[in-house]
mmCIF file of C-alpha atoms in Angstrom:
data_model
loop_
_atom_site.group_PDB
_atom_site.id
_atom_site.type_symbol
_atom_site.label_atom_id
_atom_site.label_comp_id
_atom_site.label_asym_id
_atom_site.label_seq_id
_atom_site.Cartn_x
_atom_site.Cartn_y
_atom_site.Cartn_z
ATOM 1 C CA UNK A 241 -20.840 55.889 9.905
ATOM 2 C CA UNK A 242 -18.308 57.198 12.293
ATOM 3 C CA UNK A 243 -16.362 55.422 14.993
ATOM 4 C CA UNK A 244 -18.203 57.674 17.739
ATOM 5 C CA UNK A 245 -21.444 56.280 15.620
ATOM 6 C CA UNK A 246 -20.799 52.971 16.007
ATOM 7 C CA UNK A 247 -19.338 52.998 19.405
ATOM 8 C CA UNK A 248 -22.747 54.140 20.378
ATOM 9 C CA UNK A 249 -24.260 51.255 18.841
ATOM 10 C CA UNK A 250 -21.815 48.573 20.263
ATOM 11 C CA UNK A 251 -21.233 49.743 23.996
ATOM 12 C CA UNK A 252 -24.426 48.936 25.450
ATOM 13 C CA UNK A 253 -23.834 44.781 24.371
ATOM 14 C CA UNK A 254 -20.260 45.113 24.035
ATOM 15 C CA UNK A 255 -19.564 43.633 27.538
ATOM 16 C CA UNK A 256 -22.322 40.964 27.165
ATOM 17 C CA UNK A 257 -20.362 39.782 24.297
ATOM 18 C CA UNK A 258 -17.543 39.526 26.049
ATOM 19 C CA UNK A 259 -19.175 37.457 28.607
ATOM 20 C CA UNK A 260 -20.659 35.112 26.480
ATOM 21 C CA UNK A 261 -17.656 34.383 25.225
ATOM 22 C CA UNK A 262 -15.585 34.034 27.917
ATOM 23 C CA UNK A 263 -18.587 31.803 29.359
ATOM 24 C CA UNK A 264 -17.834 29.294 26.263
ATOM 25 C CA UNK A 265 -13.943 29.853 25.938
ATOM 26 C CA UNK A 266 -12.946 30.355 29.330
ATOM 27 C CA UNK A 267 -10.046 31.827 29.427
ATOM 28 C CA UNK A 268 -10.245 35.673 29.923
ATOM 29 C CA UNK A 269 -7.510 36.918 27.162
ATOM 30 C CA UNK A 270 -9.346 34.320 24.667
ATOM 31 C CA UNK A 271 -12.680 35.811 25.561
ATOM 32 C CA UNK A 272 -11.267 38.985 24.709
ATOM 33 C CA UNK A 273 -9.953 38.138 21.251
ATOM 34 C CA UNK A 274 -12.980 36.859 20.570
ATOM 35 C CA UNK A 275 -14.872 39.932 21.409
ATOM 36 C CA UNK A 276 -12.236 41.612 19.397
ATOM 37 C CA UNK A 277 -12.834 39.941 16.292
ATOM 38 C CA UNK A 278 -16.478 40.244 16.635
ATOM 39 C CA UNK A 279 -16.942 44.052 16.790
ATOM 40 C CA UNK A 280 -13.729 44.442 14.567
ATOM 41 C CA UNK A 281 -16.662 41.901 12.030
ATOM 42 C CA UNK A 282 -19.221 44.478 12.808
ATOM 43 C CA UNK A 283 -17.223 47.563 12.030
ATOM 44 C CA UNK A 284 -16.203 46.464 8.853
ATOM 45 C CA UNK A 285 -19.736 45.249 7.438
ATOM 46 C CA UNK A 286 -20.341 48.814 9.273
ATOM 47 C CA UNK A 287 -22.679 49.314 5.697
ATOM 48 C CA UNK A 288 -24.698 46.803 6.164
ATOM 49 C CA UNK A 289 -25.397 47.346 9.867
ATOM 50 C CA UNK A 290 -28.634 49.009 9.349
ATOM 51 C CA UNK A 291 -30.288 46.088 7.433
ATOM 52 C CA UNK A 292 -29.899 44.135 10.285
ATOM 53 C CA UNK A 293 -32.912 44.176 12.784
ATOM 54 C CA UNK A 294 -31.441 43.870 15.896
ATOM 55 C CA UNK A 295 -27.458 44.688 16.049
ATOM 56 C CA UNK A 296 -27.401 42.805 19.473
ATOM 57 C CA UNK A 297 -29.478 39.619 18.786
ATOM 58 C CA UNK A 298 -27.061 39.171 15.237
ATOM 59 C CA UNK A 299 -24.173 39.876 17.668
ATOM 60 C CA UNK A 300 -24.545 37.262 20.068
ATOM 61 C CA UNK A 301 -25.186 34.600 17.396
ATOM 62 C CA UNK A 302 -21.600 35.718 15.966
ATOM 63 C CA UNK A 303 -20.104 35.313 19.017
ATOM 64 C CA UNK A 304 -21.726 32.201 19.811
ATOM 65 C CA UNK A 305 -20.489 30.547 16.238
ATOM 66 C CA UNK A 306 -17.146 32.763 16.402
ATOM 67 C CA UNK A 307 -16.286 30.821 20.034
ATOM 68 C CA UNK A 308 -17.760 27.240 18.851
ATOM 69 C CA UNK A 309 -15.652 27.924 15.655
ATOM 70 C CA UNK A 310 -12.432 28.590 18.078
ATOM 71 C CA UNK A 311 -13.498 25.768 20.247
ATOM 72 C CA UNK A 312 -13.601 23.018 17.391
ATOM 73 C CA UNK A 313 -10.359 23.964 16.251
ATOM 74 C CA UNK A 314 -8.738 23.954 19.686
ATOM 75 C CA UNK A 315 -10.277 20.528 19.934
ATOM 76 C CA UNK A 316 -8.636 19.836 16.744
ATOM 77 C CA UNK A 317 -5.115 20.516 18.359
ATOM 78 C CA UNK A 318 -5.411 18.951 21.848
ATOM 79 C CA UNK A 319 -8.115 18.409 23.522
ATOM 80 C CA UNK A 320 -6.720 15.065 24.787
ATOM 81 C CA UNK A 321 -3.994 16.752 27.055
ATOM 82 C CA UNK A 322 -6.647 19.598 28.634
ATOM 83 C CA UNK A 323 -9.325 16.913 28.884
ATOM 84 C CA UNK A 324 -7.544 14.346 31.383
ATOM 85 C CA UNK A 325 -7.370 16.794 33.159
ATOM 86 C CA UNK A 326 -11.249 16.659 34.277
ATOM 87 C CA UNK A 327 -10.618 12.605 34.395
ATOM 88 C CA UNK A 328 -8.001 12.554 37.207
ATOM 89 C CA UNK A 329 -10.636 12.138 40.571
ATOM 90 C CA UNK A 330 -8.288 12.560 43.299
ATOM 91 C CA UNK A 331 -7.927 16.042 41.918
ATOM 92 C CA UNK A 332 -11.396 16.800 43.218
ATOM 93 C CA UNK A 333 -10.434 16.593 46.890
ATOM 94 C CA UNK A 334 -7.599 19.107 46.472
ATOM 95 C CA UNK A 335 -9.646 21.131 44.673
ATOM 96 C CA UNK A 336 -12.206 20.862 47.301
ATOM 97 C CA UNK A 337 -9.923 22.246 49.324
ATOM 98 C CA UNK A 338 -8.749 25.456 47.066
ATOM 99 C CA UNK A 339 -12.574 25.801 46.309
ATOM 100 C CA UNK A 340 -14.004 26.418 49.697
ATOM 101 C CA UNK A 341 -15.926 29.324 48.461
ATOM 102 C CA UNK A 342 -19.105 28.241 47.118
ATOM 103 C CA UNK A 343 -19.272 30.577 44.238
ATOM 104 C CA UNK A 344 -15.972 28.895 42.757
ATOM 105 C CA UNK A 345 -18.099 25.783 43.316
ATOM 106 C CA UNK A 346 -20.575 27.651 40.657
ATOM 107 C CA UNK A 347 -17.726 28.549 38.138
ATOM 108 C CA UNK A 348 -16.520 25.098 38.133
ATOM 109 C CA UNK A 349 -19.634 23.675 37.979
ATOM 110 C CA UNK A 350 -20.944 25.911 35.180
ATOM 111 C CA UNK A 351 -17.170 24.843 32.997
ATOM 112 C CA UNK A 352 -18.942 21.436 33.354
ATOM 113 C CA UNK A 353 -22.441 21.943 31.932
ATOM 114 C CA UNK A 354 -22.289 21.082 28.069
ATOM 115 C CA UNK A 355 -22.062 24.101 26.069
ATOM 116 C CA UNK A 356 -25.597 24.422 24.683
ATOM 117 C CA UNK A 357 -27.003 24.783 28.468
ATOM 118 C CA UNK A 358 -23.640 27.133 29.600
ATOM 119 C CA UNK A 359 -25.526 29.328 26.475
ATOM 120 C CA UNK A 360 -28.905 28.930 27.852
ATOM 121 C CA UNK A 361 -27.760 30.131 31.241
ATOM 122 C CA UNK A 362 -26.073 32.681 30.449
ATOM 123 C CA UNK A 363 -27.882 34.487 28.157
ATOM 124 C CA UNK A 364 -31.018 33.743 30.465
ATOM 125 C CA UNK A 365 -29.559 34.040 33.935
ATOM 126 C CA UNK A 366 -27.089 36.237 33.680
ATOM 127 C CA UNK A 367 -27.910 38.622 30.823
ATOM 128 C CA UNK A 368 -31.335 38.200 31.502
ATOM 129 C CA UNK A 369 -32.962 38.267 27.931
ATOM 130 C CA UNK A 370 -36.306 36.939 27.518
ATOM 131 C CA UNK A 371 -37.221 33.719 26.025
ATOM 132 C CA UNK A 372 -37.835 35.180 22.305
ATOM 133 C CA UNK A 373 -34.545 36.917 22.210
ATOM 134 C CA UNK A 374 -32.490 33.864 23.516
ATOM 135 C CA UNK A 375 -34.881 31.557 20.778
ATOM 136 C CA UNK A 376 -33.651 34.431 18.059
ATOM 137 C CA UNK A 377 -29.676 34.267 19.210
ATOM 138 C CA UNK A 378 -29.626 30.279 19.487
ATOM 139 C CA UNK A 379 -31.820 29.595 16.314
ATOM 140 C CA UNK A 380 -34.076 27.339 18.817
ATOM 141 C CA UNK A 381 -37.744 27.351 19.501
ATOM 142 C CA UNK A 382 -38.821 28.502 22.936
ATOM 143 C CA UNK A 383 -39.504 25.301 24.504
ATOM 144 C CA UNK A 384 -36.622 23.655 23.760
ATOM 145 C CA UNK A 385 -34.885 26.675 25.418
ATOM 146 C CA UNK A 386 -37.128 26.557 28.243
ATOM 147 C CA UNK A 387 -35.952 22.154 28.938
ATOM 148 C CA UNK A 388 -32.372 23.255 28.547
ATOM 149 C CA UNK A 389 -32.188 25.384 30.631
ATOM 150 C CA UNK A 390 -34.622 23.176 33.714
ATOM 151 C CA UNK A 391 -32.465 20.960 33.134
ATOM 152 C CA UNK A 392 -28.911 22.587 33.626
ATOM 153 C CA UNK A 393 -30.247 24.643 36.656
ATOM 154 C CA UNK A 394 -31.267 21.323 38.223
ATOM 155 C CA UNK A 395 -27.831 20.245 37.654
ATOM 156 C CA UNK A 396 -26.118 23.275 39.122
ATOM 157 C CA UNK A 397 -28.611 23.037 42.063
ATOM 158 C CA UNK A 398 -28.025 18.798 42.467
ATOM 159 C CA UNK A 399 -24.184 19.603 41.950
ATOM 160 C CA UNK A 400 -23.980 22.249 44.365
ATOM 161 C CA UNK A 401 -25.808 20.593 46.676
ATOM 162 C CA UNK A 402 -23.284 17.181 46.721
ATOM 163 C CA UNK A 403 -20.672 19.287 47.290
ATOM 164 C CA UNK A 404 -22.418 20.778 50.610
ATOM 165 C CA UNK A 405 -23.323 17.419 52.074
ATOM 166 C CA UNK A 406 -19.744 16.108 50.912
ATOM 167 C CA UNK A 407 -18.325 18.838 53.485
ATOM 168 C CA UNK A 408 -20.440 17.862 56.337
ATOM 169 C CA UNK A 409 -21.047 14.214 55.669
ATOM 170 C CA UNK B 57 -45.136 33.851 53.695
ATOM 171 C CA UNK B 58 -42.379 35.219 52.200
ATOM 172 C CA UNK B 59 -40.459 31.776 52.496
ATOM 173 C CA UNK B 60 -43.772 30.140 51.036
ATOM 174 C CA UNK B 61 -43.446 32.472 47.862
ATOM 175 C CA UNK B 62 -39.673 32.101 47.429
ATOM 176 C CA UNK B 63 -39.714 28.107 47.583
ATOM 177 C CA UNK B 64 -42.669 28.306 44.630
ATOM 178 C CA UNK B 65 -40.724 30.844 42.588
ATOM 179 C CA UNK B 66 -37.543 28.139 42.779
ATOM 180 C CA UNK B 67 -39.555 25.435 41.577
ATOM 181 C CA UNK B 68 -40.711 27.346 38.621
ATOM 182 C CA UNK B 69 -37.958 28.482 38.574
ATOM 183 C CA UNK B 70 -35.956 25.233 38.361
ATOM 184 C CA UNK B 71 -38.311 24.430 35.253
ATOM 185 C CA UNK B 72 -37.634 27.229 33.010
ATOM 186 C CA UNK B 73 -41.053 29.088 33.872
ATOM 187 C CA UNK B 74 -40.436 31.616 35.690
ATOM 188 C CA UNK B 75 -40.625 35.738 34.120
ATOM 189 C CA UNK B 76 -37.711 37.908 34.572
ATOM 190 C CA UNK B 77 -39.227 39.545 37.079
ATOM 191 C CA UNK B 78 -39.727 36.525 39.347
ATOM 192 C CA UNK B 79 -35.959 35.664 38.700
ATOM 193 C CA UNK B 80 -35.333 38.838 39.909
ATOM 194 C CA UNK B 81 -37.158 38.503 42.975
ATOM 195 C CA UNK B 82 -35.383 35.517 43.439
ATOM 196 C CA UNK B 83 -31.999 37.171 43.091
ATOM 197 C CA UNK B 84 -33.146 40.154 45.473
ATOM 198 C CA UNK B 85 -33.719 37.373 48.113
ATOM 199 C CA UNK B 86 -30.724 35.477 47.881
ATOM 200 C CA UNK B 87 -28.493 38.280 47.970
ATOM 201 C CA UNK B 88 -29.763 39.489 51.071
ATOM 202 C CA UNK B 89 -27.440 38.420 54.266
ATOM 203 C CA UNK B 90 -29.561 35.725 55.762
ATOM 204 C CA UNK B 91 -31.621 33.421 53.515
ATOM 205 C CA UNK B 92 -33.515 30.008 55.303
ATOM 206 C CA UNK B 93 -31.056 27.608 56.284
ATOM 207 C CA UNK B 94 -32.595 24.895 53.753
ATOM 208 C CA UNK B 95 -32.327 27.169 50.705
ATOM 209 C CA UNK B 96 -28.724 28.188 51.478
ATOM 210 C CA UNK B 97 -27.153 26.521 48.401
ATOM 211 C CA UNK B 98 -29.250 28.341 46.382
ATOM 212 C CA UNK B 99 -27.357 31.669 47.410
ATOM 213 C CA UNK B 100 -24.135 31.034 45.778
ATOM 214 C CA UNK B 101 -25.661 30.443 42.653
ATOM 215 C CA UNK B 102 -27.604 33.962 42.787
ATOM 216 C CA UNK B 103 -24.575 35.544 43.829
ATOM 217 C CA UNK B 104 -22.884 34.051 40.928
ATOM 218 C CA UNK B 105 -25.214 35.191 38.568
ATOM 219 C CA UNK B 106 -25.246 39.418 39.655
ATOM 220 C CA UNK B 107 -21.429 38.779 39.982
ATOM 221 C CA UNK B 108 -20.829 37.660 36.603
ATOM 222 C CA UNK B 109 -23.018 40.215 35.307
ATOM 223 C CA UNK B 110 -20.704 43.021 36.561
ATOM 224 C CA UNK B 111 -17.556 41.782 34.189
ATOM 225 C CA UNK B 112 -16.561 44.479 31.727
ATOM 226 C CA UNK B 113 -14.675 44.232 28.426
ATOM 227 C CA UNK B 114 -12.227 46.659 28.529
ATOM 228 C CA UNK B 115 -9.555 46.191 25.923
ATOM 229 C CA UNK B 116 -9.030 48.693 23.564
ATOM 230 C CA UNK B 117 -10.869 48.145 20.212
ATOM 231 C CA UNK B 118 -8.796 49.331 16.939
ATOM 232 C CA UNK B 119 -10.928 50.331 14.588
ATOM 233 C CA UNK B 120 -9.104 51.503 11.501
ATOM 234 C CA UNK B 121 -11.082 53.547 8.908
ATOM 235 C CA UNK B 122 -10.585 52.119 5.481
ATOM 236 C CA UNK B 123 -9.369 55.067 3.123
ATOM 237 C CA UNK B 124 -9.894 53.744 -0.198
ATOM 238 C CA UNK B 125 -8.328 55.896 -3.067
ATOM 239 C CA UNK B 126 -10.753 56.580 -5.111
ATOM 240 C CA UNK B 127 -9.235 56.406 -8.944
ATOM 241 C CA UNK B 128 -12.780 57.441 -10.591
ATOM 242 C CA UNK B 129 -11.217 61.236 -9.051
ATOM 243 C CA UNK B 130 -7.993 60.532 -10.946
ATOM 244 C CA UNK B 131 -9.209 60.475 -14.320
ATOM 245 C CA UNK B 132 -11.821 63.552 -13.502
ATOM 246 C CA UNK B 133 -8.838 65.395 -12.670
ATOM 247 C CA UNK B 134 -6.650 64.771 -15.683
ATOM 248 C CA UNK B 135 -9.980 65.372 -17.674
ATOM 249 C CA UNK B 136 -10.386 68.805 -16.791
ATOM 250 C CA UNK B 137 -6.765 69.462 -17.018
ATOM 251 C CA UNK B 138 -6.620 68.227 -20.635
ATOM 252 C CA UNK B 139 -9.861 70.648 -21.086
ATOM 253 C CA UNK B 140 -8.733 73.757 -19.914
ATOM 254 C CA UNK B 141 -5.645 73.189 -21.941
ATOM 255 C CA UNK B 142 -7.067 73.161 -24.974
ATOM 256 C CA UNK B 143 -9.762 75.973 -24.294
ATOM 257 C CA UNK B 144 -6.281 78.352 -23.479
ATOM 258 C CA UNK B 145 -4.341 77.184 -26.432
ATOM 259 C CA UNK B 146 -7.198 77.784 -29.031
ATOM 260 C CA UNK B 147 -7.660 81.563 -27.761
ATOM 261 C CA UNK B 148 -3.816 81.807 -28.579
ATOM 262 C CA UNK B 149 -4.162 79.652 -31.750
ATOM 263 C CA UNK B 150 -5.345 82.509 -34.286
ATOM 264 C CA UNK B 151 -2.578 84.218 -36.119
ATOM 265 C CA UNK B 152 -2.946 86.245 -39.014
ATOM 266 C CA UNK B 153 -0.703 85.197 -42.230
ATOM 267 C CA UNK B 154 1.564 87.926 -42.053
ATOM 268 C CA UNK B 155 2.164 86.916 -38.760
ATOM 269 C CA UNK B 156 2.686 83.504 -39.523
ATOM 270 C CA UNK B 157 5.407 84.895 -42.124
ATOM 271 C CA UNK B 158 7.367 87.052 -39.764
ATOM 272 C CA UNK B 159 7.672 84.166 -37.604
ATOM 273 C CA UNK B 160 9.014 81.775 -40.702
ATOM 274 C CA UNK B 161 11.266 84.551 -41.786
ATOM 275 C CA UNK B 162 12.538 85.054 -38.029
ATOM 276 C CA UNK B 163 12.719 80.830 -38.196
ATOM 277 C CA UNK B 164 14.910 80.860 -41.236
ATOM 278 C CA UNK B 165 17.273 83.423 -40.847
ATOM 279 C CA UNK B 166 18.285 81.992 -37.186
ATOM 280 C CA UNK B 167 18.619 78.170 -39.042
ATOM 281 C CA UNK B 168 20.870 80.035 -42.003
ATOM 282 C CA UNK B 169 22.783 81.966 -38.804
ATOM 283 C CA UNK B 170 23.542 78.259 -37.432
ATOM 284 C CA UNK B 171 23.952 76.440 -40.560
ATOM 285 C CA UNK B 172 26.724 79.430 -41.559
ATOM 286 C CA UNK B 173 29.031 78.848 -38.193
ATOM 287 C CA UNK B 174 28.422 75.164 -38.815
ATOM 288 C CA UNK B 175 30.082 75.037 -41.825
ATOM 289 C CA UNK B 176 32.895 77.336 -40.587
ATOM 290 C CA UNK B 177 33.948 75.196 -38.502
ATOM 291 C CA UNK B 178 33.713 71.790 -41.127
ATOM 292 C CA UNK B 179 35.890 73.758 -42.547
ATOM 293 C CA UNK B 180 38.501 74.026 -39.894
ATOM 294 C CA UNK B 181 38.039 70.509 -39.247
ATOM 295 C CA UNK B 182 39.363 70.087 -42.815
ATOM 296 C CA UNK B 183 42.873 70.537 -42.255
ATOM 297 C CA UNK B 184 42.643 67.019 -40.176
ATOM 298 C CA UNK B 185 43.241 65.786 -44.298
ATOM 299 C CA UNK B 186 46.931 66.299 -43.638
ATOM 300 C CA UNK B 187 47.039 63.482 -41.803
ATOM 301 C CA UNK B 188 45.956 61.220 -44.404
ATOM 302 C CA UNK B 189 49.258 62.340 -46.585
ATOM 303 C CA UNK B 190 51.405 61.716 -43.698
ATOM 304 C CA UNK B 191 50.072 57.834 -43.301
ATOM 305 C CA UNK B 192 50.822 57.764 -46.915
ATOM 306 C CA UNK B 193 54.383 58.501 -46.624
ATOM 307 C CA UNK B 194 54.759 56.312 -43.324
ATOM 308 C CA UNK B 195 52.903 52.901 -45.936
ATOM 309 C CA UNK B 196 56.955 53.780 -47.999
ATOM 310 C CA UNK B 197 58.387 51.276 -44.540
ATOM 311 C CA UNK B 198 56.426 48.747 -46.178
ATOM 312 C CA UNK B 199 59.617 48.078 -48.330
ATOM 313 C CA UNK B 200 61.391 47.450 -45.391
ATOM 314 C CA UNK B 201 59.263 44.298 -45.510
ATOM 315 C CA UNK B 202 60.679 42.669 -48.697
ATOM 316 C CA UNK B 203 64.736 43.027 -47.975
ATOM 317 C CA UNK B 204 63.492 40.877 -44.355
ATOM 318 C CA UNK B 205 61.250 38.310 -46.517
ATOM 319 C CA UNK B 206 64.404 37.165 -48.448
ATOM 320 C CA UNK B 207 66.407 37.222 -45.093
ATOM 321 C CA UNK B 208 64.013 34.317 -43.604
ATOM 322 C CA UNK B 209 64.160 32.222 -46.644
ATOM 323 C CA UNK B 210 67.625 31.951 -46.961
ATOM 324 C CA UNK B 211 67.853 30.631 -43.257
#
């Protein structure tokens, strides 16, 4: 297989990849990395790529363990010091005030959501797979996919909607 | 009617039921200008959504191909050299005896043309013996020896 090859292959998920993982690792340059290592993972199995039945399904599950691999070891490190972070509440009203624009409301409320339902979403809501493909990615059944994600656009919606009335109330 | 539809899609749509198609009539509404005044915090989230979709990965991806020397070539190579060798040296291989003679008569008369300048020269080298009868002469100061072992005793 030649680079041009499997170029073709990767391009049309390469930037869902990337989104996915900059969804779970947040930071844009880590995201990258990440999407790095995958395809780099992909081009060097580049033998075995036609045994696999669907190169973008097998992707995303590599990304998803790559970043939850990256995340446990930053965890590991020190969590402690990035995590008070979230704890400190008179942060929220300076923030409230940086954050005027609702869709930063989204992003921050989205870093909130626990990982499984920031997956959910974004494969769902953003990439807009159907339920089988997301069930394939995650290793779930359907219906559990279908409660995580209620539930975390509920919480976006009931978040969302606090911070409006906390404006005008 | 319109408004009717919309709020039923978000409800389903809040439960995990809705298609992708109904999503994306949800996302074509909310990302008009105006949306109803009660559903207005649902906008941001839409527009969050077709915004996020639009992020591209764009650094450059190194892919190095892996040229792995192949050693199986090696010995083919050295194979075929030894081969043809040995086909060219048996066509030259066949001599006839009296050929084979010449060649031990031209052998020996250039070793007896060496071997008789060889021993010319030994025998130049030969007249290095006069030394020898010179360090015999020189061995008569050995006398000098006993006169100077008496001298020490007495003292």
């Amino acid at each position: 297989m030649t680079q041009k090859e499997f170029l073709n292959i990767v391009t049309p998920f390469k930037d869902k990849v990337f989104r996915l993982a900059k969804r779970l690792l947040v930071s844009t340059e880590e995201a990258e990395d990440a999407t790095q290592e995958v395809l780099i993972k992909l081009w060097n199995n580049k033998k075995r790529i036609g045994e696999y039945k669907n190169i973008e399904a097998f992707s995303m599950t590599m990304t998803k363990n790559f970043c939850f691999d990256k995340l446990k070891s930053k965890q590991a490190q020190n969590l402690k010091i990035v995590h008070s972070n979230y704890q400190d509440h008179n942060v929220a009203l300076q923030k409230q005030v940086e954050l005027n624009d609702s869709i930063d409301w989204v992003d921050r409320i989205m870093k909130e959501l626990p990982e499984q339902q920031k997956l959910v979403i974004q494969l769902r809501d953003i990439e807009q797979y159907d339920f089988k493909e997301i069930a394939k990615m995650l290793d779930m059944n359907e219906t559990a996919i279908r409660v995580t994600l209620s539930r975390a656009r509920k919480t976006i919606r009931e978040k969302l909607t606090k911070t409006h009335n906390y404006g005008v109330k | 009617m319109v408004l009717n539809n919309i709020e039923n899609l978000l409800e389903k749509y809040e439960n995990g039921e809705t298609s992708l198609k109904e999503e994306q009539q949800l996302k074509d509404y909310f990302s008009q200008e105006t949306v109803a005044p009660h559903l207005e915090m649902y906008k941001p989230i839409f527009c969050y959504f077709l915004e996020n979709q639009q992020e591209q990965f764009t650094k450059h991806l190194p892919l190095k191909t892996k040229k792995v020397f192949n050693y199986k070539w090696l010995s083919v190579a050295a194979v075929t050299v030894l081969m043809v060798g040995f086909y060219f040296n048996r066509e030259r291989g066949d001599f006839t005896t009296e050929e084979v003679q010449l060649a031990q008569q031209q052998v020996r008369e250039s070793l007896e043309l060496v071997s008789k300048h060889f021993n010319k020269g030994v025998s130049q080298v030969n007249y290095l013996g006069v030394i020898d009868k010179a360090g015999e002469q020189v061995a008569y100061l050995e006398e000098m020896n006993n006169p100077m072992g008496r001298i020490f005793k007495k003292n």
